Short mmCIF file of C-alpha atoms in Angstrom, two decimals:
data_model
loop_
_atom_site.label_atom_id
_atom_site.label_comp_id
_atom_site.label_asym_id
_atom_site.label_seq_id
_atom_site.Cartn_x
_atom_site.Cartn_y
_atom_site.Cartn_z
CA MET A 291 132.12 103.59 60.56
CA THR A 292 130.36 101.14 58.31
CA ILE A 293 131.40 100.72 54.71
CA ASP A 294 128.99 99.61 52.01
CA TRP A 295 130.95 97.46 49.54
CA LEU A 296 129.38 97.68 46.06
CA ALA A 297 130.08 94.85 43.54
CA CYS A 298 131.18 96.53 40.32
CA GLU A 299 132.12 95.48 36.79
CA LEU A 300 134.16 98.35 35.32
CA HIS A 301 135.10 97.39 31.78
CA THR A 302 132.36 96.47 29.34
CA HIS A 303 131.34 96.79 25.67
CA THR A 304 128.12 96.64 23.62
CA ILE A 305 127.04 96.58 19.95
CA HIS A 306 127.87 100.29 19.90
CA SER A 307 131.49 99.22 19.51
CA ASP A 308 132.70 95.66 18.91
CA ALA A 309 130.64 93.56 21.36
CA THR A 310 127.66 91.30 20.62
CA HIS A 311 125.21 92.32 23.31
CA THR A 312 123.12 95.38 23.95
CA LEU A 313 123.32 97.36 27.14
CA SER A 314 120.01 95.90 28.27
CA GLU A 315 121.13 92.33 27.63
CA MET A 316 124.45 92.91 29.47
CA ALA A 317 122.69 94.66 32.38
CA GLU A 318 120.38 91.67 32.76
CA ALA A 319 123.36 89.29 32.78
CA ALA A 320 125.15 91.51 35.26
CA ARG A 321 122.13 91.58 37.56
CA GLU A 322 122.05 87.78 37.46
CA LEU A 323 125.71 87.84 38.48
CA GLU A 324 124.66 90.01 41.42
CA PHE A 325 126.60 93.15 40.44
CA ASP A 326 125.39 96.43 41.93
CA TRP A 327 127.04 98.60 39.22
CA ILE A 328 128.43 98.19 35.71
CA ALA A 329 130.44 100.84 33.84
CA LEU A 330 129.80 100.98 30.13
CA THR A 331 133.17 101.67 28.47
CA ASP A 332 132.61 101.16 24.73
CA HIS A 333 135.54 101.73 22.40
CA ASN A 334 135.74 105.42 21.47
CA THR A 335 132.02 106.15 21.70
CA VAL A 336 129.28 106.99 24.17
CA SER A 337 126.16 106.32 22.10
CA GLY A 338 125.51 103.08 24.01
CA LEU A 339 124.54 105.20 26.95
CA ILE A 340 121.45 106.57 25.21
CA GLY A 341 118.49 105.03 26.97
CA LYS A 342 120.59 104.15 30.02
CA GLU A 343 117.91 105.36 32.42
CA THR A 344 115.37 102.96 30.99
CA VAL A 345 117.79 100.03 31.30
CA VAL A 346 118.55 101.01 34.88
CA ILE A 347 114.86 100.90 35.81
CA GLU A 348 114.07 97.77 33.83
CA GLN A 349 117.07 95.72 34.94
CA GLY A 350 117.49 97.05 38.44
CA ILE A 351 121.21 97.72 38.17
CA SER A 352 123.14 100.99 38.22
CA ILE A 353 125.21 102.07 35.17
CA LEU A 354 128.29 104.27 35.32
CA PRO A 355 129.05 106.12 32.08
CA GLY A 356 132.56 105.65 30.62
CA MET A 357 134.55 105.01 27.52
CA GLU A 358 137.65 102.99 26.53
CA TRP A 359 140.11 105.32 24.74
CA THR A 360 141.16 102.80 22.11
CA THR A 361 144.25 104.58 20.81
CA PHE A 362 147.35 103.66 18.79
CA TYR A 363 149.54 103.89 21.96
CA GLY A 364 147.43 102.26 24.65
CA HIS A 365 143.92 101.65 25.87
CA MET A 366 142.66 103.81 28.67
CA LEU A 367 139.35 103.55 30.56
CA THR A 368 137.58 106.79 31.37
CA LEU A 369 134.75 106.92 33.91
CA GLY A 370 132.44 109.87 34.42
CA ALA A 371 129.53 111.45 32.56
CA ASN A 372 130.94 114.24 30.42
CA VAL A 373 134.32 112.96 29.32
CA GLN A 374 133.53 112.88 25.58
CA GLN A 375 132.73 116.57 25.48
CA THR A 376 136.13 117.76 26.54
CA ALA A 377 138.62 114.97 25.94
CA ASP A 378 139.41 113.62 22.48
CA TRP A 379 141.77 110.65 22.10
CA ARG A 380 142.37 111.46 18.42
CA LEU A 381 144.18 114.66 19.40
CA ILE A 382 146.53 113.00 21.90
CA GLY A 383 149.91 111.74 20.69
CA ALA A 384 152.29 109.26 22.26
CA ASP A 385 153.87 111.98 24.44
CA ASP A 386 150.71 113.87 25.25
CA ILE A 387 148.83 111.62 27.66
CA GLY A 388 149.23 114.21 30.44
CA LYS A 389 147.17 116.62 28.33
CA GLY A 390 144.51 113.92 27.76
CA LEU A 391 144.33 113.13 31.51
CA THR A 392 144.00 116.81 32.40
CA ASP A 393 141.12 117.14 29.93
CA ILE A 394 139.42 114.07 31.45
CA HIS A 395 139.81 115.40 34.97
CA GLU A 396 138.51 118.81 33.94
CA SER A 397 135.39 117.09 32.62
CA GLY A 398 134.82 115.53 36.06
CA GLY A 399 135.98 112.09 35.01
CA ILE A 400 138.77 109.79 36.04
CA ALA A 401 141.03 107.45 33.99
CA GLY A 402 142.91 104.23 34.35
CA ILE A 403 145.22 102.21 32.17
CA ALA A 404 143.46 99.12 30.72
CA HIS A 405 145.41 95.84 30.47
CA PRO A 406 148.86 97.67 30.40
CA PHE A 407 150.84 94.54 29.33
CA ARG A 408 148.42 92.80 27.00
CA ILE A 409 150.22 91.99 23.81
CA GLY A 410 150.23 94.97 21.38
CA SER A 411 150.17 95.67 17.69
CA PRO A 412 149.62 94.14 15.26
CA ILE A 413 148.13 91.20 17.30
CA CYS A 414 146.00 93.44 19.45
CA THR A 415 146.18 96.99 18.15
CA GLY A 416 147.17 99.52 20.84
CA CYS A 417 146.58 97.00 23.61
CA PHE A 418 150.07 97.32 25.21
CA TRP A 419 150.54 100.64 27.02
CA GLU A 420 153.15 102.71 25.13
CA PHE A 421 152.22 106.28 26.14
CA ALA A 422 155.04 108.06 27.93
CA ILE A 423 153.88 108.87 31.43
CA GLY A 424 155.22 112.13 32.78
CA LYS A 425 153.24 112.39 35.98
CA TRP A 426 151.83 109.19 37.52
CA GLN A 427 149.72 111.31 39.86
CA LEU A 428 147.46 112.14 36.82
CA LEU A 429 146.47 108.48 36.44
CA ASP A 430 143.69 107.34 38.77
CA TYR A 431 144.02 103.60 38.46
CA ILE A 432 145.52 100.56 36.67
CA GLU A 433 143.42 97.62 35.55
CA VAL A 434 145.71 94.89 36.89
CA TRP A 435 143.17 92.11 36.32
CA ASN A 436 141.74 92.10 32.78
CA GLY A 437 139.36 89.56 31.26
CA THR A 438 137.90 86.37 32.64
CA SER A 439 140.06 84.02 34.76
CA PRO A 440 142.32 87.08 35.19
CA ASN A 441 144.68 85.49 37.71
CA MET A 442 145.81 82.95 35.13
CA LYS A 443 146.96 85.48 32.53
CA SER A 444 150.68 86.25 32.40
CA TYR A 445 150.05 89.85 31.24
CA ASN A 446 147.95 90.41 34.38
CA ARG A 447 150.61 88.93 36.64
CA ARG A 448 153.08 91.38 35.11
CA ALA A 449 150.61 94.27 35.72
CA PHE A 450 150.20 93.25 39.36
CA GLU A 451 153.95 93.16 39.83
CA TYR A 452 154.27 96.52 38.12
CA TRP A 453 151.62 97.99 40.44
CA THR A 454 153.73 96.74 43.38
CA GLU A 455 156.80 98.36 41.96
CA LEU A 456 155.00 101.68 41.56
CA LEU A 457 153.77 101.48 45.19
CA ASN A 458 157.32 100.82 46.32
CA LEU A 459 158.44 103.97 44.50
CA GLY A 460 155.90 105.89 46.60
CA ILE A 461 153.38 106.25 43.73
CA ARG A 462 149.93 105.77 45.18
CA ILE A 463 147.66 104.36 42.55
CA THR A 464 144.52 102.21 42.74
CA ALA A 465 144.41 98.74 41.18
CA LEU A 466 141.11 97.43 39.79
CA SER A 467 139.76 94.61 37.67
CA GLY A 468 137.69 94.65 34.50
CA ARG A 469 136.16 91.75 32.60
CA ASP A 470 136.52 93.52 29.19
CA TRP A 471 133.05 92.11 28.69
CA HIS A 472 132.22 91.53 25.00
CA HIS A 473 129.90 88.53 25.20
CA SER A 474 128.32 86.43 27.88
CA GLN A 475 129.38 82.87 26.89
CA VAL A 476 131.73 81.44 29.46
CA SER A 477 132.99 77.93 30.08
CA GLY A 478 132.80 76.00 33.40
CA GLU A 479 136.38 76.76 34.34
CA THR A 480 136.00 80.50 33.88
CA THR A 481 136.20 82.72 36.90
CA ILE A 482 134.85 86.26 36.89
CA SER A 483 136.42 88.97 38.99
CA VAL A 484 134.60 91.66 40.93
CA THR A 485 135.82 95.06 42.00
CA TYR A 486 134.25 96.09 45.29
CA LEU A 487 134.13 99.84 45.83
CA GLY A 488 133.67 101.11 49.36
CA LEU A 489 131.29 103.90 50.22
CA GLY A 490 130.99 105.23 53.78
CA LEU A 491 127.52 104.80 55.28
CA ASP A 492 128.07 106.91 58.39
CA ASP A 493 126.86 110.46 58.96
CA ARG A 494 130.41 111.35 59.47
CA ALA A 495 131.98 111.18 56.02
CA SER A 496 135.06 109.06 55.66
CA GLU A 497 138.40 110.43 54.54
CA HIS A 498 137.51 110.07 50.86
CA ASP A 499 133.73 109.97 50.85
CA SER A 500 132.25 113.41 51.46
CA GLY A 501 128.97 112.94 49.63
CA GLY A 502 127.80 113.88 46.20
CA THR A 503 125.94 111.73 43.65
CA ALA A 504 126.35 108.01 43.73
CA GLU A 505 128.44 108.29 40.58
CA GLN A 506 130.72 110.94 42.06
CA ARG A 507 131.14 108.92 45.27
CA LEU A 508 132.15 105.81 43.22
CA LEU A 509 134.73 107.84 41.29
CA LYS A 510 136.11 109.22 44.54
CA ALA A 511 136.28 105.73 46.02
CA ILE A 512 138.37 104.60 43.03
CA ARG A 513 140.70 107.59 43.20
CA HIS A 514 141.13 107.11 46.93
CA GLY A 515 141.77 103.39 46.69
CA ALA A 516 138.69 102.22 48.61
CA ALA A 517 138.65 99.14 46.45
CA SER A 518 139.01 95.35 46.86
CA VAL A 519 139.29 92.91 43.91
CA THR A 520 138.26 89.28 44.05
CA LEU A 521 137.14 86.14 42.25
CA GLY A 522 134.84 85.32 45.24
CA PRO A 523 135.25 86.34 48.91
CA LEU A 524 135.45 90.06 49.80
CA LEU A 525 138.74 90.88 51.45
CA THR A 526 139.00 94.03 53.57
CA LEU A 527 141.81 95.46 55.59
CA SER A 528 141.83 98.08 58.37
CA ALA A 529 144.46 99.44 60.77
CA THR A 530 143.73 100.90 64.19
CA GLU A 531 146.18 103.07 66.08
CA GLN A 532 147.19 101.28 69.27
CA LEU A 533 147.96 104.12 71.72
CA SER A 534 148.52 101.80 74.68
CA ARG A 535 147.51 98.26 75.64
CA THR A 536 143.96 99.27 76.21
CA GLU A 537 143.52 102.53 74.34
CA THR A 538 142.97 102.69 70.60
CA GLY A 539 142.98 105.72 68.28
CA GLN A 540 141.89 106.25 64.77
CA THR A 541 140.95 103.44 62.41
CA TYR A 542 142.28 103.55 58.83
CA ARG A 543 140.65 101.79 55.88
CA LEU A 544 141.55 100.99 52.30
CA GLY A 545 143.06 103.96 50.58
CA ASP A 546 143.66 105.89 53.85
CA THR A 547 147.09 107.03 55.02
CA ALA A 548 147.97 105.80 58.55
CA VAL A 549 150.53 107.79 60.44
CA ILE A 550 152.56 105.86 62.95
CA HIS A 551 153.92 107.79 65.93
CA SER A 552 156.50 105.19 66.80
CA SER A 553 158.46 107.53 69.00
CA ASN A 554 155.45 107.46 71.30
CA GLY A 555 155.50 103.70 71.27
CA ASN A 556 152.35 103.67 69.14
CA THR A 557 151.74 100.85 66.72
CA LEU A 558 148.96 99.76 64.37
CA SER A 559 146.63 96.90 65.05
CA ILE A 560 145.79 95.21 61.71
CA THR A 561 142.51 93.52 60.91
CA ILE A 562 141.88 91.47 57.77
CA GLU A 563 138.42 90.22 57.08
CA ALA A 564 137.58 87.61 54.41
CA ASP A 565 133.83 87.60 53.84
CA PHE A 566 132.75 84.34 52.20
CA GLY A 567 129.04 85.33 52.29
CA VAL A 568 129.10 87.78 49.37
CA ARG A 569 127.44 86.85 46.02
CA LYS A 570 127.40 83.31 47.36
CA ARG A 571 125.51 81.74 44.43
CA GLN A 572 128.07 82.97 41.94
CA TRP A 573 131.28 81.19 42.98
CA THR A 574 132.62 78.12 44.88
CA ILE A 575 135.89 77.58 46.65
CA VAL A 576 136.16 73.91 47.67
CA GLN A 577 137.38 73.13 51.24
CA GLN A 578 141.16 73.58 51.37
CA LYS A 579 143.87 75.46 53.28
CA LEU A 580 143.95 78.98 51.86
CA SER A 581 146.77 81.37 52.42
CA LEU A 582 145.82 84.86 53.70
CA CYS A 583 148.72 87.26 53.56
CA LEU A 584 149.43 90.77 54.78
CA VAL A 585 151.85 92.21 52.28
CA GLY A 586 153.88 95.42 52.53
CA SER A 587 156.53 97.23 50.60
CA LYS A 588 159.15 94.92 52.15
CA GLY A 589 157.30 91.71 51.18
CA ILE A 590 155.08 89.39 53.24
CA VAL A 591 154.52 90.81 56.69
CA ALA A 592 152.36 87.97 58.05
CA GLU A 593 150.64 84.87 56.71
CA TRP A 594 147.71 82.85 58.06
CA LYS A 595 146.41 79.50 56.85
CA ILE A 596 142.63 79.64 56.84
CA VAL A 597 139.80 77.30 55.85
CA ALA A 598 137.42 78.38 53.08
CA GLY A 599 134.92 80.30 55.20
CA SER A 600 134.44 83.77 56.58
CA THR A 601 137.43 84.67 58.68
CA ILE A 602 138.75 87.63 60.69
CA VAL A 603 142.39 87.80 61.66
CA GLU A 604 144.00 90.47 63.89
CA ALA A 605 147.63 91.18 64.74
CA CYS A 606 149.88 93.88 66.06
CA LEU A 607 152.96 93.74 63.86
CA ASP A 608 156.30 95.49 63.31
CA LEU A 609 155.59 97.86 60.45
CA THR A 610 158.92 99.75 60.54
CA ASP A 611 159.77 101.26 57.15
CA GLU A 612 156.68 99.90 55.42
CA LEU A 613 155.21 102.29 52.82
CA TRP A 614 151.99 100.43 52.32
CA LEU A 615 150.05 97.36 53.32
CA ARG A 616 147.52 95.23 51.45
CA ALA A 617 145.84 91.81 51.95
CA GLU A 618 146.11 88.95 49.46
CA LEU A 619 144.35 85.58 49.40
CA TYR A 620 145.85 82.55 47.63
CA GLY A 621 144.31 79.18 46.85
CA SER A 622 142.59 77.12 44.24
CA MET A 623 139.34 77.92 42.42
CA ASN A 624 137.81 75.87 39.59
CA GLY A 625 141.04 73.85 39.49
CA GLN A 626 143.20 76.97 39.00
CA GLU A 627 145.78 77.79 41.64
CA GLY A 628 146.75 81.34 42.30
CA LEU A 629 145.89 84.76 43.69
CA LEU A 630 142.13 84.75 44.48
CA ALA A 631 141.67 88.22 45.93
CA PHE A 632 143.60 91.31 46.93
CA THR A 633 142.84 94.59 48.59
CA ASN A 634 144.09 98.03 47.69
CA CYS A 635 146.46 99.65 50.17
CA ILE A 636 146.54 101.39 53.44
CA TYR A 637 149.46 103.73 53.01
CA ILE A 638 151.87 104.13 55.95
CA GLU A 639 153.74 107.24 57.01
CA GLN A 640 156.09 107.45 59.98
CA ALA A 641 155.54 110.64 61.98
CA LYS A 642 158.68 112.75 61.86
CA THR A 643 158.16 114.55 65.15
CA THR A 644 156.91 113.46 68.56
CA VAL A 645 153.37 114.37 69.24
CA SER A 646 152.85 115.35 72.83
CA MET B 158 117.18 112.34 -3.22
CA TYR B 159 120.66 111.41 -2.21
CA LYS B 160 123.50 113.78 -2.96
CA THR B 161 127.10 112.63 -2.81
CA LEU B 162 129.18 114.99 -0.66
CA LEU B 163 132.36 113.03 -0.72
CA ASP B 164 133.65 110.04 -2.65
CA ILE B 165 137.29 109.07 -2.09
CA ARG B 166 139.31 106.03 -2.99
CA SER B 167 142.80 105.75 -1.65
CA THR B 168 145.60 103.26 -1.25
CA ILE B 169 147.46 103.15 2.08
CA ILE B 170 150.60 101.24 3.08
CA PRO B 171 152.04 100.05 6.40
CA ALA B 172 154.02 103.33 6.76
CA ASP B 173 150.65 105.08 7.09
CA ARG B 174 149.63 103.26 10.25
CA HIS B 175 148.82 105.55 13.17
CA VAL B 176 147.75 108.34 10.87
CA HIS B 177 144.35 110.01 11.22
CA LEU B 178 142.90 110.97 7.82
CA VAL B 179 140.56 113.87 8.52
CA HIS B 180 138.01 114.64 5.77
CA ARG B 181 136.43 118.02 6.37
CA PHE B 182 133.32 118.57 4.28
CA ALA B 183 130.46 121.04 4.20
CA LEU B 184 127.00 119.83 5.05
CA PRO B 185 124.30 122.05 3.47
CA GLN B 186 121.11 123.15 5.28
CA GLY B 187 117.98 121.01 5.35
CA ILE B 188 119.61 117.58 5.48
CA SER B 189 117.52 114.85 7.16
CA LYS B 190 119.85 111.87 6.79
CA LEU B 191 123.54 111.31 6.36
CA VAL B 192 124.82 108.01 4.97
CA ILE B 193 128.46 106.94 5.23
CA THR B 194 129.62 103.94 3.19
CA PHE B 195 133.11 102.75 4.06
CA ALA B 196 134.96 99.69 2.87
CA TYR B 197 138.58 98.54 2.89
CA SER B 198 140.41 95.53 1.48
CA PRO B 199 142.17 93.33 2.17
CA LYS B 200 141.20 92.71 5.77
CA LYS B 201 143.43 89.74 6.55
CA LEU B 202 147.15 89.16 6.14
CA GLU B 203 147.55 85.89 4.27
CA ASP B 204 151.37 85.80 3.71
CA MET B 205 152.59 83.20 6.21
CA THR B 206 156.20 84.35 6.12
CA ARG B 207 155.15 87.92 6.90
CA ILE B 208 152.72 86.68 9.63
CA ASN B 209 155.55 84.78 11.35
CA GLU B 210 157.87 87.76 11.19
CA LEU B 211 155.31 90.08 12.71
CA VAL B 212 154.28 87.67 15.44
CA VAL B 213 157.99 87.02 16.43
CA SER B 214 158.63 90.73 16.52
CA ALA B 215 155.49 91.53 18.59
CA VAL B 216 156.20 88.71 21.07
CA GLU B 217 159.78 89.91 21.50
CA ARG B 218 158.64 93.46 22.02
CA TYR B 219 155.67 92.89 24.31
CA VAL B 220 156.05 89.52 26.09
CA GLU B 221 158.46 88.78 28.94
CA ALA B 222 161.15 86.19 28.14
CA ASP B 223 159.69 83.38 30.29
CA SER B 224 156.28 83.63 28.60
CA ARG B 225 157.48 83.84 25.02
CA MET B 226 157.39 80.14 24.08
CA ALA B 227 153.68 79.90 24.91
CA ALA B 228 153.05 83.15 23.08
CA TYR B 229 154.70 82.03 19.81
CA GLY B 230 152.39 79.01 19.68
CA ASN B 231 149.17 80.97 20.43
CA PRO B 232 146.94 80.28 17.42
CA ASP B 233 145.00 83.55 17.94
CA TYR B 234 148.21 85.55 17.46
CA GLY B 235 148.56 84.40 13.82
CA LEU B 236 145.32 86.10 12.82
CA LEU B 237 146.59 89.53 11.71
CA HIS B 238 144.21 92.11 10.28
CA ASN B 239 144.13 95.63 9.01
CA LEU B 240 142.02 97.86 11.24
CA LEU B 241 140.66 101.18 9.99
CA THR B 242 137.94 102.93 12.01
CA VAL B 243 135.57 105.78 11.20
CA SER B 244 134.55 108.59 13.53
CA LEU B 245 132.43 111.62 12.90
CA ASP B 246 132.20 115.19 14.25
CA ASP B 247 129.58 117.84 13.53
CA PRO B 248 130.36 121.59 13.84
CA ALA B 249 129.61 121.34 17.59
CA GLY B 250 131.56 118.15 18.33
CA PHE B 251 131.52 114.36 18.59
CA ARG B 252 128.81 112.46 16.73
CA GLY B 253 130.08 108.94 17.02
CA ALA B 254 132.58 106.25 16.06
CA ALA B 255 132.44 102.74 14.67
CA HIS B 256 135.23 100.95 16.50
CA ARG B 257 134.53 97.50 15.09
CA PRO B 258 136.44 95.03 12.95
CA SER B 259 134.12 94.81 9.92
CA PRO B 260 135.81 96.02 6.69
CA GLU B 261 132.48 96.95 5.11
CA GLN B 262 130.34 99.44 6.95
CA LYS B 263 127.19 101.33 6.17
CA ILE B 264 126.50 104.05 8.74
CA PHE B 265 123.58 106.46 8.85
CA LEU B 266 122.55 109.33 11.12
CA ALA B 267 119.18 110.96 11.25
CA GLU B 268 117.16 113.12 13.68
CA SER B 269 115.65 110.21 15.63
CA GLU B 270 117.83 107.21 14.70
CA ALA B 271 121.44 106.31 14.01
CA THR B 272 123.70 103.26 13.47
CA PRO B 273 124.99 101.92 16.84
CA GLY B 274 128.10 103.91 17.71
CA PHE B 275 126.61 107.18 16.46
CA LEU B 276 124.45 109.83 18.01
CA ALA B 277 121.07 110.55 16.49
CA GLY B 278 119.92 114.16 16.40
CA PRO B 279 119.65 117.25 14.20
CA LEU B 280 122.16 117.41 11.35
CA PRO B 281 123.31 121.01 11.45
CA SER B 282 124.80 122.65 8.38
CA GLY B 283 128.43 123.63 8.43
CA LEU B 284 131.76 121.91 8.42
CA TRP B 285 131.75 118.27 9.51
CA GLU B 286 134.74 116.04 9.91
CA LEU B 287 134.93 112.36 9.01
CA THR B 288 138.09 110.77 10.43
CA ILE B 289 139.58 107.49 9.29
CA SER B 290 141.99 106.29 11.99
CA LEU B 291 144.55 103.85 10.67
CA HIS B 292 145.08 101.61 13.69
CA GLU B 293 146.83 98.87 11.82
CA ILE B 294 148.00 98.09 8.27
CA VAL B 295 149.70 94.75 8.00
CA THR B 296 149.28 94.10 4.24
CA ASP B 297 151.66 95.68 1.71
CA THR B 298 148.88 97.85 0.43
CA CYS B 299 145.24 98.38 1.46
CA GLN B 300 142.52 100.15 -0.56
CA PHE B 301 139.68 101.99 1.01
CA HIS B 302 136.56 103.59 -0.42
CA LEU B 303 134.77 106.26 1.57
CA GLN B 304 131.48 107.82 0.49
CA VAL B 305 129.34 110.36 2.31
CA GLN B 306 125.87 111.06 1.01
CA SER B 307 123.07 113.26 2.26
CA GLU B 308 119.31 113.09 1.94
CA GLU B 309 117.26 116.28 1.89
CA GLU B 310 114.24 116.86 4.00
CA ARG B 311 110.98 116.23 2.12
CA ARG B 312 109.08 119.48 2.07
CA ALA B 313 105.32 119.46 1.99
CA GLY B 314 104.02 120.07 -1.56
CA VAL B 315 107.34 119.47 -3.23
#
């Protein structure tokens, strides 16, 4: 099955809240940055979406409706058309976020924590997440990379580590990036992240993508974890059941759950692809040895040194007791050394009984 | 002709932070424009001793130990402000919000136009709510002035 990876910017503001640009100006800048979709997530209002259809036609970019719940106890991004009608942040107290999330889901929307560890009040009011979370299953995603040059920010490193801890507890939650776009002036050292969301292109719908409007399919891709985050190259990960030396079974992709029948001697063959051809005019990675890692709940499973160019690596590895797998790419970009890209997870389950 | 529907001056203190002040008022029939004037002062905390105390306390609360030294010295962190925001609901629901830092705001709504942040459209009679959300109060006291005025439709021959 082929996946169409759409370049998305999922956290933006306009003059309808505290930013300096209009939706049309931002959409034009986003199109120049070769994004396919932007989500408009103004603080506590949706009026910026009026005239959206005209902007979509004029600027040739798709726009997802959303809002940033800018509350006293945390900032939460909502995505989906009708959220404002049924969900009201002003009625949700520090212990009531479950109610707010239920309201958002009932409206057909999804929600994710924005910059969970950004410094809070009074320096940045409500920026640090302080809502008590009863049920993690109600949250659809965490914005683990916030702002420009996100891999250099200590609060994002903490969010990324926190995401890993949640995964290790068996909590399956998607990790995304968002520029928190308020203005378009950037310096030469600035890197801009992209969240790629995967939609199935096949007639046969994938595990998460069973049709609907483009907007609904994007929301489902986020909820499922069909997402890959990067400063440049697109990283993808797949796992194919290896039934015998020559025979393969099902292929699992980002967000899917792979079941290993190890009592049958079955294993998973892992493929990581780093595509350096995406949005090529927008970023540069100078020639160097990059580190491509397969990471699981027990740490690094495998590591490859690759040159800065499109690469595919494959391996059949011991995945005993792993709960999840993701790919990570490390190296230097614009003189800044760190994590350059990461995928969401393929979740792993060991089959309890032998399948005959 | 503008008619004043609401004119309130109030003083708030840091203990009031995280309170929503809901002002429920009746909008009569035949209104073509609603104007909200909102101002608060001071905006900025100037007391250096208090700034330092608040920054140290926020860094200790929100920043991991190994990143604190850099955080204490971050010049942006010393800029501490009060933040009060206005949002509006008509009898049917949400009509907009002004989540922006300016301490002096003039907001209007009419049938075909509205200030950014607000939804243009008919202004139905009934009970409306204007909420002031007290996101942050860092100064010892803060005064605000809220005024809501309405303009009647101009009828032919009147």
